[in-house]
Tab-separated table of C-alpha atoms and ligand atoms in Angstrom:
chain	number	residue	atom	x	y	z
A	310	UNK	CA	-74.568	40.552	73.787
A	311	UNK	CA	-75.034	37.203	75.283
A	312	UNK	CA	-77.057	33.739	74.635
A	313	UNK	CA	-79.589	32.710	77.378
A	314	UNK	CA	-80.194	29.696	77.027
A	315	UNK	CA	-82.209	27.204	78.959
A	316	UNK	CA	-81.265	23.908	78.049
A	317	UNK	CA	-82.680	19.903	78.366
A	318	UNK	CA	-84.867	20.142	75.746
A	319	UNK	CA	-85.402	17.829	72.976
A	320	UNK	CA	-84.285	19.200	69.297
A	321	UNK	CA	-86.731	18.161	66.241
A	322	UNK	CA	-86.903	19.103	62.806
A	323	UNK	CA	-84.645	20.213	59.807
A	324	UNK	CA	-81.851	22.695	59.942
A	325	UNK	CA	-79.794	24.152	56.710
A	326	UNK	CA	-76.247	24.707	56.502
A	327	UNK	CA	-75.265	27.339	55.142
A	328	UNK	CA	-72.178	28.712	52.613
A	329	UNK	CA	-68.873	28.388	54.549
A	330	UNK	CA	-67.157	31.143	56.088
A	331	UNK	CA	-63.756	29.554	55.060
A	332	UNK	CA	-64.288	29.791	51.542
A	333	UNK	CA	-66.559	32.573	51.600
A	334	UNK	CA	-63.582	35.465	52.524
A	335	UNK	CA	-61.168	33.515	49.996
A	336	UNK	CA	-63.671	34.239	46.989
A	337	UNK	CA	-63.736	37.725	48.509
A	338	UNK	CA	-59.825	37.902	48.372
A	339	UNK	CA	-59.632	36.386	45.115
A	340	UNK	CA	-61.595	39.703	43.769
A	341	UNK	CA	-58.301	41.345	43.414
A	342	UNK	CA	-56.846	38.863	40.666
A	343	UNK	CA	-59.698	39.969	38.425
A	344	UNK	CA	-60.236	42.787	35.695
A	345	UNK	CA	-63.554	41.975	35.668
A	346	UNK	CA	-66.751	41.838	38.435
A	347	UNK	CA	-66.390	38.627	40.504
A	348	UNK	CA	-70.014	37.589	41.429
A	349	UNK	CA	-70.217	35.239	44.699
A	350	UNK	CA	-73.742	33.379	45.599
A	351	UNK	CA	-74.634	31.344	48.732
A	352	UNK	CA	-72.690	34.124	50.728
A	353	UNK	CA	-73.710	33.356	54.176
A	354	UNK	CA	-74.246	36.626	56.330
A	355	UNK	CA	-71.668	36.604	58.869
A	356	UNK	CA	-69.548	39.045	60.645
A	357	UNK	CA	-66.114	37.547	59.192
A	358	UNK	CA	-67.945	38.114	55.138
A	359	UNK	CA	-68.571	41.791	56.568
A	360	UNK	CA	-65.169	42.904	57.938
A	361	UNK	CA	-63.565	41.302	54.573
A	362	UNK	CA	-66.037	43.249	52.571
A	363	UNK	CA	-64.884	45.890	54.596
A	364	UNK	CA	-61.319	45.637	54.190
A	365	UNK	CA	-62.015	45.360	50.009
A	366	UNK	CA	-63.889	48.569	49.798
A	367	UNK	CA	-60.881	50.536	52.043
A	368	UNK	CA	-58.645	49.523	49.428
A	369	UNK	CA	-61.140	50.891	46.648
A	370	UNK	CA	-62.908	47.145	45.694
A	371	UNK	CA	-66.695	48.102	45.004
A	372	UNK	CA	-69.061	45.723	46.809
A	373	UNK	CA	-72.465	45.482	45.771
A	374	UNK	CA	-74.685	43.681	48.411
A	375	UNK	CA	-77.590	41.410	45.860
A	376	UNK	CA	-80.047	39.860	47.131
A	377	UNK	CA	-79.869	37.954	50.782
A	378	UNK	CA	-76.953	35.373	49.789
A	379	UNK	CA	-75.242	37.260	46.476
A	380	UNK	CA	-72.279	40.125	46.343
A	381	UNK	CA	-70.443	41.249	43.133
A	382	UNK	CA	-67.124	42.543	44.128
A	383	UNK	CA	-65.387	44.389	41.555
A	384	UNK	CA	-61.281	45.745	41.514
A	385	UNK	CA	-61.438	48.020	39.210
A	386	UNK	CA	-58.583	49.835	40.429
A	387	UNK	CA	-56.489	49.767	43.628
A	388	UNK	CA	-56.552	51.953	45.306
A	389	UNK	CA	-54.537	52.137	48.866
A	390	UNK	CA	-51.849	48.613	48.998
A	391	UNK	CA	-52.069	49.220	53.173
A	392	UNK	CA	-54.793	47.101	54.759
A	393	UNK	CA	-57.389	48.642	57.236
A	394	UNK	CA	-55.082	48.090	60.815
A	395	UNK	CA	-57.996	47.567	63.175
A	396	UNK	CA	-59.543	45.512	61.144
A	397	UNK	CA	-57.006	43.539	59.868
A	398	UNK	CA	-55.491	42.355	63.151
A	399	UNK	CA	-58.932	41.488	64.113
A	400	UNK	CA	-59.399	38.932	61.010
A	401	UNK	CA	-57.111	35.736	60.727
A	402	UNK	CA	-58.301	35.854	57.273
A	403	UNK	CA	-56.798	39.038	56.019
A	404	UNK	CA	-53.659	37.425	55.557
A	405	UNK	CA	-54.837	35.906	52.429
A	406	UNK	CA	-55.916	39.560	50.429
A	407	UNK	CA	-52.025	40.607	51.301
A	408	UNK	CA	-51.364	37.799	48.072
A	409	UNK	CA	-53.547	38.863	45.546
A	410	UNK	CA	-52.812	42.443	46.967
A	411	UNK	CA	-49.271	42.071	46.743
A	412	UNK	CA	-49.274	40.511	42.995
A	413	UNK	CA	-52.070	42.381	41.828
A	414	UNK	CA	-50.143	46.133	43.346
A	415	UNK	CA	-46.797	44.725	43.917
A	416	UNK	CA	-47.354	45.703	47.693
A	417	UNK	CA	-48.979	44.478	50.789
A	418	UNK	CA	-48.863	45.956	53.667
A	419	UNK	CA	-50.774	44.824	57.019
A	420	UNK	CA	-50.426	44.106	60.808
A	421	UNK	CA	-49.566	41.016	62.379
A	422	UNK	CA	-53.394	39.098	62.032
A	423	UNK	CA	-55.360	38.065	64.846
A	424	UNK	CA	-59.133	37.345	65.547
A	425	UNK	CA	-59.411	35.780	68.345
A	426	UNK	CA	-57.010	33.279	70.864
A	427	UNK	CA	-55.947	31.091	68.389
A	428	UNK	CA	-56.038	33.754	65.357
A	429	UNK	CA	-52.342	34.978	66.945
A	430	UNK	CA	-50.612	32.055	65.346
A	431	UNK	CA	-47.141	32.842	63.476
A	432	UNK	CA	-47.291	33.566	59.873
A	433	UNK	CA	-43.737	32.431	58.316
A	434	UNK	CA	-45.708	30.070	55.618
A	435	UNK	CA	-46.433	33.004	54.213
A	436	UNK	CA	-43.313	34.999	54.560
A	437	UNK	CA	-41.052	32.158	53.529
A	438	UNK	CA	-43.528	31.596	50.673
A	439	UNK	CA	-43.418	35.220	48.935
A	440	UNK	CA	-39.591	35.247	50.021
A	441	UNK	CA	-39.028	32.921	47.436
A	442	UNK	CA	-41.860	34.695	44.477
A	443	UNK	CA	-38.210	37.093	44.942
A	444	UNK	CA	-40.437	39.547	47.146
A	445	UNK	CA	-39.062	41.645	49.219
A	446	UNK	CA	-40.444	41.799	53.393
A	447	UNK	CA	-39.720	44.561	55.630
A	448	UNK	CA	-40.809	43.922	59.264
A	449	UNK	CA	-41.719	47.097	61.150
A	450	UNK	CA	-42.971	47.369	64.542
A	451	UNK	CA	-46.239	45.233	64.398
A	452	UNK	CA	-46.701	45.383	60.564
A	453	UNK	CA	-45.419	43.918	57.797
A	454	UNK	CA	-44.523	45.511	54.178
A	455	UNK	CA	-44.373	42.733	51.173
A	456	UNK	CA	-43.150	44.108	47.648
A	457	UNK	CA	-41.940	43.164	44.377
A	458	UNK	CA	-42.236	44.349	40.835
A	459	UNK	CA	-42.708	41.241	39.247
A	460	UNK	CA	-42.778	37.933	41.285
A	461	UNK	CA	-41.644	34.922	39.678
A	462	UNK	CA	-43.123	31.279	39.828
A	463	UNK	CA	-41.073	28.938	42.307
A	464	UNK	CA	-41.198	25.212	43.596
A	465	UNK	CA	-41.861	25.786	47.506
A	466	UNK	CA	-42.498	23.214	50.361
A	467	UNK	CA	-44.666	24.175	53.383
A	468	UNK	CA	-42.922	22.668	56.605
A	469	UNK	CA	-46.228	22.195	58.015
A	470	UNK	CA	-49.695	22.415	56.131
A	471	UNK	CA	-51.693	25.277	56.146
A	472	UNK	CA	-54.972	25.997	54.847
A	473	UNK	CA	-54.831	29.975	54.631
A	474	UNK	CA	-51.045	29.542	53.263
A	475	UNK	CA	-52.065	27.114	50.907
A	476	UNK	CA	-54.887	29.283	49.577
A	477	UNK	CA	-52.197	32.679	49.422
A	478	UNK	CA	-49.556	31.325	47.824
A	479	UNK	CA	-51.863	29.738	44.965
A	480	UNK	CA	-53.202	32.794	44.503
A	481	UNK	CA	-50.425	34.611	44.626
A	482	UNK	CA	-49.055	31.991	41.922
A	483	UNK	CA	-51.851	32.393	39.876
A	484	UNK	CA	-50.644	35.458	38.152
A	485	UNK	CA	-46.936	35.310	39.265
A	486	UNK	CA	-44.179	34.719	36.071
A	487	UNK	CA	-43.501	31.341	35.058
A	488	UNK	CA	-44.350	28.046	36.909
A	489	UNK	CA	-44.669	27.530	40.758
A	490	UNK	CA	-44.823	24.038	42.136
A	491	UNK	CA	-46.181	24.124	45.900
A	492	UNK	CA	-45.741	21.040	48.060
A	493	UNK	CA	-46.869	19.919	51.082
A	494	UNK	CA	-50.241	22.518	50.572
A	495	UNK	CA	-53.821	21.682	52.420
A	496	UNK	CA	-56.517	19.095	50.853
A	497	UNK	CA	-59.303	21.217	52.746
A	498	UNK	CA	-62.289	21.345	49.984
A	499	UNK	CA	-62.557	25.011	49.738
A	500	UNK	CA	-58.850	25.348	48.089
A	501	UNK	CA	-59.986	23.381	44.924
A	502	UNK	CA	-63.753	25.062	44.714
A	503	UNK	CA	-61.614	28.152	44.393
A	504	UNK	CA	-59.306	26.678	42.219
A	505	UNK	CA	-61.893	25.445	40.040
A	506	UNK	CA	-63.694	29.065	39.953
A	507	UNK	CA	-60.110	30.614	39.236
A	508	UNK	CA	-59.539	28.345	36.475
A	509	UNK	CA	-62.982	28.996	35.178
A	510	UNK	CA	-61.922	32.379	34.671
A	511	UNK	CA	-58.034	32.025	33.444
A	512	UNK	CA	-55.449	30.390	35.960
A	513	UNK	CA	-53.798	27.450	35.509
A	514	UNK	CA	-54.124	25.782	38.516
A	515	UNK	CA	-53.740	22.449	39.024
A	516	UNK	CA	-53.970	19.289	41.241
A	517	UNK	CA	-55.867	21.696	43.876
A	518	UNK	CA	-57.236	19.363	46.820
A	519	UNK	CA	-54.179	17.311	46.392
A	520	UNK	CA	-50.756	17.757	48.778
A	521	UNK	CA	-49.186	19.379	45.823
A	522	UNK	CA	-50.243	21.553	42.953
A	523	UNK	CA	-48.353	23.062	40.121
A	524	UNK	CA	-50.028	26.581	38.824
A	525	UNK	CA	-48.932	28.312	35.923
A	526	UNK	CA	-49.097	31.453	35.841
A	527	UNK	CA	-50.467	34.280	33.570
A	528	UNK	CA	-47.562	37.394	34.107
A	529	UNK	CA	-50.048	39.235	35.148
A	530	UNK	CA	-52.372	39.186	32.754
A	531	UNK	CA	-55.034	39.407	35.027
A	532	UNK	CA	-58.419	36.851	35.511
A	533	UNK	CA	-61.599	37.533	33.811
A	534	UNK	CA	-64.331	36.116	35.504
A	535	UNK	CA	-66.557	33.139	33.761
A	536	UNK	CA	-69.374	32.918	35.710
A	537	UNK	CA	-70.278	33.270	39.489
A	538	UNK	CA	-68.789	31.415	42.267
A	539	UNK	CA	-70.761	29.620	44.838
A	540	UNK	CA	-69.672	29.679	48.396
A	541	UNK	CA	-69.972	25.530	49.233
A	542	UNK	CA	-71.440	24.590	52.251
A	543	UNK	CA	-69.962	25.222	55.501
A	544	UNK	CA	-68.602	21.449	56.526
A	545	UNK	CA	-67.596	22.822	60.314
A	546	UNK	CA	-71.240	24.297	61.034
A	547	UNK	CA	-73.090	21.074	59.795
A	548	UNK	CA	-70.548	19.020	61.708
A	549	UNK	CA	-71.866	21.002	64.990
A	550	UNK	CA	-74.898	20.699	63.990
A	551	UNK	CA	-74.306	16.850	63.538
A	552	UNK	CA	-72.763	16.386	66.553
A	553	UNK	CA	-75.718	18.864	68.748
A	554	UNK	CA	-78.420	16.497	67.230
A	555	UNK	CA	-76.472	13.444	68.632
A	556	UNK	CA	-76.411	15.184	71.632
A	557	UNK	CA	-80.158	16.765	71.605
A	558	UNK	CA	-81.705	15.579	68.541
A	559	UNK	CA	-84.704	12.760	68.954
A	560	UNK	CA	-84.855	13.287	64.594
A	561	UNK	CA	-82.381	16.052	63.304
A	562	UNK	CA	-82.184	16.653	59.738
A	563	UNK	CA	-79.103	18.678	58.406
A	564	UNK	CA	-79.421	19.651	54.768
A	565	UNK	CA	-77.831	21.865	52.149
A	566	UNK	CA	-74.355	20.062	53.186
A	567	UNK	CA	-72.357	17.662	51.604
A	568	UNK	CA	-71.687	14.518	53.464
A	569	UNK	CA	-68.345	13.556	51.247
A	570	UNK	CA	-66.662	16.651	53.094
A	571	UNK	CA	-67.755	15.283	57.191
A	572	UNK	CA	-67.047	10.756	56.163
A	573	UNK	CA	-64.810	11.154	59.513
A	574	UNK	CA	-67.088	12.397	61.926
A	575	UNK	CA	-69.447	10.888	60.373
A	576	UNK	CA	-68.013	7.281	60.824
A	577	UNK	CA	-66.596	8.569	64.636
A	578	UNK	CA	-70.122	8.932	65.414
A	579	UNK	CA	-71.742	5.731	63.801
A	580	UNK	CA	-69.235	3.857	66.009
A	581	UNK	CA	-70.585	5.334	68.840
A	582	UNK	CA	-73.518	4.734	68.317
A	583	UNK	CA	-75.438	7.652	66.639
A	584	UNK	CA	-77.811	6.239	64.267
A	585	UNK	CA	-77.351	8.181	60.702
A	586	UNK	CA	-78.356	8.490	57.433
A	587	UNK	CA	-77.116	10.373	54.619
A	588	UNK	CA	-78.194	11.530	51.391
A	589	UNK	CA	-76.682	13.279	48.959
A	590	UNK	CA	-77.012	16.480	50.508
A	591	UNK	CA	-78.592	15.168	53.849
A	592	UNK	CA	-77.796	13.627	56.974
A	593	UNK	CA	-80.544	12.759	59.068
A	594	UNK	CA	-79.588	11.863	63.048
A	595	UNK	CA	-81.980	9.694	65.514
A	596	UNK	CA	-81.319	9.378	68.619
A	597	UNK	CA	-78.754	7.527	69.762
A	598	UNK	CA	-79.501	4.582	72.471
A	599	UNK	CA	-76.235	5.097	74.820
A	600	UNK	CA	-73.135	7.186	73.740
A	601	UNK	CA	-69.626	4.826	73.501
A	602	UNK	CA	-66.505	6.999	74.416
A	603	UNK	CA	-63.675	6.628	71.413
A	604	UNK	CA	-60.829	8.033	70.933
A	605	UNK	CA	-60.267	10.711	68.605
A	606	UNK	CA	-57.185	13.146	67.194
A	607	UNK	CA	-57.607	16.286	64.769
A	608	UNK	CA	-55.784	16.017	62.011
A	609	UNK	CA	-55.402	18.144	58.515
A	610	UNK	CA	-58.635	17.254	55.820
A	611	UNK	CA	-59.623	14.870	55.096
A	612	UNK	CA	-58.806	13.977	58.564
A	613	UNK	CA	-60.977	15.098	62.023
A	614	UNK	CA	-61.175	18.245	62.050
A	615	UNK	CA	-60.029	20.391	64.660
A	616	UNK	CA	-62.466	22.874	64.211
A	617	UNK	CA	-64.768	20.251	65.416
A	618	UNK	CA	-62.831	19.059	68.915
A	619	UNK	CA	-64.230	21.317	71.082
A	620	UNK	CA	-67.954	20.509	69.987
A	621	UNK	CA	-67.562	16.830	70.241
A	622	UNK	CA	-65.587	17.303	73.249
A	623	UNK	CA	-67.976	18.564	74.690
A	624	UNK	CA	-70.632	15.399	73.214
A	625	UNK	CA	-67.893	13.115	74.701
A	626	UNK	CA	-69.476	14.403	78.292
A	627	UNK	CA	-72.477	12.780	77.371
A	628	UNK	CA	-71.171	9.620	76.250
A	629	UNK	CA	-70.088	6.355	78.472
A	630	UNK	CA	-66.379	5.601	79.646
A	631	UNK	CA	-63.376	7.604	78.735
A	632	UNK	CA	-62.432	9.428	75.389
A	633	UNK	CA	-58.975	11.042	75.281
A	634	UNK	CA	-58.588	13.811	72.600
A	635	UNK	CA	-56.000	15.042	70.731
A	636	UNK	CA	-55.341	17.829	69.136
A	637	UNK	CA	-52.359	17.694	66.789
A	638	UNK	CA	-53.407	21.319	64.615
A	639	UNK	CA	-53.127	24.056	66.869
A	640	UNK	CA	-52.106	25.314	70.088
A	641	UNK	CA	-53.592	26.619	73.040
A	642	UNK	CA	-57.499	24.935	71.512
A	643	UNK	CA	-57.817	23.170	74.453
A	644	UNK	CA	-58.862	26.091	76.933
A	645	UNK	CA	-62.205	26.219	76.861
A	646	UNK	CA	-62.063	23.119	79.311
A	647	UNK	CA	-62.028	24.688	82.699
A	648	UNK	CA	-65.143	26.612	81.428
A	649	UNK	CA	-66.594	23.496	80.373
A	650	UNK	CA	-65.792	22.203	83.983
A	651	UNK	CA	-67.222	24.731	86.199
A	652	UNK	CA	-70.715	23.149	83.612
A	653	UNK	CA	-70.136	19.886	84.965
A	654	UNK	CA	-68.016	17.987	82.952
A	655	UNK	CA	-65.510	15.946	84.197
A	656	UNK	CA	-62.464	16.677	81.573
A	657	UNK	CA	-58.978	16.523	82.620
A	658	UNK	CA	-56.007	18.143	80.237
A	659	UNK	CA	-52.900	15.259	80.041
A	660	UNK	CA	-50.403	17.095	78.323
A	661	UNK	CA	-51.651	21.133	76.189
A	662	UNK	CA	-52.560	18.671	73.405
A	663	UNK	CA	-54.652	16.068	75.387
A	664	UNK	CA	-57.715	15.922	77.432
A	665	UNK	CA	-59.356	12.926	79.192
A	666	UNK	CA	-62.881	13.529	78.899
A	667	UNK	CA	-64.458	11.064	81.582
A	668	UNK	CA	-68.598	10.293	80.816
A	669	UNK	CA	-71.553	10.897	81.363
A	670	UNK	CA	-71.655	13.540	83.298
A	671	UNK	CA	-75.073	15.994	83.378
A	672	UNK	CA	-73.695	19.522	82.891
A	673	UNK	CA	-75.477	22.683	84.979
A	674	UNK	CA	-76.088	25.757	83.351
A	675	UNK	CA	-73.695	28.476	83.993
A	676	UNK	CA	-72.008	32.151	82.744
A	677	UNK	CA	-69.827	31.219	80.057
A	678	UNK	CA	-67.718	32.998	77.899
A	679	UNK	CA	-66.734	32.309	74.047
A	680	UNK	CA	-63.051	32.168	73.277
A	681	UNK	CA	-63.474	31.499	69.927
A	682	UNK	CA	-65.995	31.113	67.728
A	683	UNK	CA	-65.763	27.303	67.493
A	684	UNK	CA	-65.420	26.641	71.169
A	685	UNK	CA	-68.145	29.703	71.090
A	686	UNK	CA	-70.674	26.790	69.579
A	687	UNK	CA	-69.458	23.888	71.529
A	688	UNK	CA	-70.825	26.173	74.807
A	689	UNK	CA	-73.986	26.930	73.324
A	690	UNK	CA	-74.336	23.154	72.206
A	691	UNK	CA	-72.646	22.586	76.416
A	692	UNK	CA	-75.932	24.815	77.354
A	693	UNK	CA	-78.926	23.203	75.154
A	694	UNK	CA	-77.449	20.195	76.717
A	695	UNK	CA	-77.037	21.154	80.735
A	696	UNK	CA	-80.370	21.659	83.053
A	697	UNK	CA	-81.196	25.091	83.766
A	698	UNK	CA	-80.031	28.475	82.221
A	699	UNK	CA	-76.704	29.573	80.780
A	700	UNK	CA	-75.087	33.193	80.068
A	701	UNK	CA	-72.718	32.719	77.014
A	702	UNK	CA	-70.999	35.921	76.595
A	703	UNK	CA	-68.663	36.706	73.756
A	704	UNK	CA	-71.543	36.349	71.436
A	705	UNK	CA	-69.485	38.739	68.394
A	706	UNK	CA	-67.349	35.156	68.383
A	707	UNK	CA	-69.872	33.168	67.301
A	708	UNK	CA	-71.731	35.146	65.323
A	709	UNK	CA	-67.795	36.006	63.388
A	710	UNK	CA	-68.926	32.413	61.799
A	711	UNK	CA	-72.378	31.174	62.163
A	712	UNK	CA	-75.668	33.074	61.034
A	713	UNK	CA	-78.292	33.558	63.415
A	714	UNK	CA	-77.160	30.741	65.419
A	715	UNK	CA	-79.830	31.306	67.649
A	716	UNK	CA	-83.066	32.085	65.525
A	717	UNK	CA	-82.111	29.097	63.834
A	718	UNK	CA	-81.517	26.079	66.383
A	719	UNK	CA	-85.042	27.995	68.216
A	720	UNK	CA	-86.710	26.648	64.962
A	721	UNK	CA	-85.257	22.970	66.270
A	722	UNK	CA	-87.343	23.758	70.119
A	723	UNK	CA	-83.986	25.284	71.308
A	724	UNK	CA	-84.703	27.637	74.060
A	725	UNK	CA	-82.339	30.107	73.151
A	726	UNK	CA	-82.221	33.625	73.185
A	727	UNK	CA	-80.305	36.770	72.649
A	728	UNK	CA	-80.287	39.768	74.806
A	729	UNK	CA	-78.073	42.910	74.209
B	1955	LIG	C1	-57.572	27.833	58.568
B	1955	LIG	O1	-56.944	28.333	59.412
B	1955	LIG	C2	-59.178	28.350	58.911
B	1955	LIG	N1	-59.147	29.174	58.700
B	1955	LIG	C3	-58.721	27.826	60.095
B	1955	LIG	O2	-60.536	28.027	60.689
B	1955	LIG	C4	-58.754	26.070	60.880
B	1955	LIG	O3	-58.784	25.710	61.888
B	1955	LIG	C5	-57.535	26.109	60.166
B	1955	LIG	O4	-57.596	26.236	58.499
B	1955	LIG	C6	-57.739	24.359	59.938
B	1955	LIG	O5	-57.982	23.467	59.369
B	1955	LIG	C7	-59.631	30.051	57.546
B	1955	LIG	O6	-59.717	29.072	56.669
B	1955	LIG	C8	-59.439	31.354	57.530
B	1955	LIG	P1	-53.141	26.724	59.063
B	1955	LIG	P2	-55.218	28.838	58.991
B	1955	LIG	O7	-52.369	28.022	58.756
B	1955	LIG	O8	-54.988	28.252	57.559
B	1955	LIG	C9	-49.320	26.178	61.947
B	1955	LIG	C10	-61.778	28.957	61.840
B	1955	LIG	O9	-62.548	28.659	63.100
B	1955	LIG	N2	-48.709	27.505	61.512
B	1955	LIG	O10	-53.868	25.757	58.202
B	1955	LIG	O11	-55.057	29.753	59.389
B	1955	LIG	C11	-50.954	27.358	62.726
B	1955	LIG	O12	-50.307	28.112	63.526
B	1955	LIG	C12	-60.576	28.949	62.068
B	1955	LIG	O13	-62.877	29.092	60.426
B	1955	LIG	C13	-47.637	28.184	61.331
B	1955	LIG	O14	-46.399	27.003	61.821
B	1955	LIG	O15	-54.547	27.423	59.995
B	1955	LIG	C14	-50.986	25.726	62.932
B	1955	LIG	O16	-50.734	25.009	64.000
B	1955	LIG	C15	-59.962	28.692	63.103
B	1955	LIG	N3	-47.252	29.263	60.428
B	1955	LIG	C16	-51.624	24.951	61.793
B	1955	LIG	O17	-49.553	25.553	61.341
B	1955	LIG	C17	-47.771	29.879	59.487
B	1955	LIG	O18	-47.474	30.101	58.553
B	1955	LIG	C18	-52.191	24.706	61.017
B	1955	LIG	O19	-52.453	26.673	60.892
B	1955	LIG	C19	-49.121	28.974	59.212
B	1955	LIG	C20	-49.581	27.946	60.170
């Protein structure tokens, strides 16, 4: 499957942001903490959500799709404690399941999680965390077995801030025995949203969304869902659309988003000359007169999201002057620049974490391949900006995180087709 994009067209109109992949996946995993069914709403229709459902049903959770964006998950019992290897290896977020599975069933077996080129990152924080709850860890050829007859609350400090690490250990602690303090935790908005739902359902979590989270475990008592979990708007999708609109929009409104979750991007875009208006759940972008260059570095929330780094670099190819982009969160997340340079960008790698983007440059349509979902969308943006036709291969990577992006962009006037 590939996208064929003919670039250079101005975009106009409104586009609605879907539910956040990285909120939905955690709520799906959390269903293992419940004795009652869990209803999830505003679910994005994306590949990763389907893969997570497959992992859950494989271990015995009943999953029922309800309407267009609803899902009911019931973990009445757990049939297996081994995650399906093929699926788990393809989905980094599979590791988030391991915490709830461990605390629910006393055992979790899973392969090293992957997903894409940056998916295969270390999981030491998870393993150290579970050990500190008293779990025993066995590492075999390509798999981990975590066991604990009972998990006791702990005081654990993350050496490096980790989003899924925070979520996984927070869920583990929710059913553990006694009090847990997690320190140097991630503050991404998906975390307090998950904690709020767990608290409504019988968990005792304080401080989610801050660098210290305290959890009073239920001692094995399962949660009972009180109301549905509503997936929060995808701030990365919203941010990518803002970047696209800044590059090509004559007038574009991004709706159903939460501008508060995008404050650093919004202020950066304003600084470089993009006229933006924000409402409670929308941001409107008008065509900038000129785009100025700027230096930027990625940071944990509330800093500039690493997931917007590649789309932003594409925008900077259209700005006047040199922009330094410093990726501080991940290794190997600048590898897309070769492909962009083949499209006519002038980007120099200064060291494995820093690039210098020289602008403005006219981009030319080319055949490119998505290395991961965020760089994949950056290529879509580059192709829409470029003159001529681009072919973007490996669309699965983009479908993992963005719902029917081709159809939705077409409604704004983009010339993009999906071809088998
Ligand atoms: C989450 O990944 C997101 N994924 C990522 O989105 C996002 O880019 C990332 O947070 C940062 O915002 C999900 O929520 C499913 P980390 P996560 O653990 O939690 C290192 C996307 O495209 N680290 O916060 O896996 C790690 O190598 C994805 O949707 C360790 O060293 O990221 C990285 O350098 C991509 N040891 C840094 O910490 C560990 O045990 C931050 O990673 C864990 C992480």
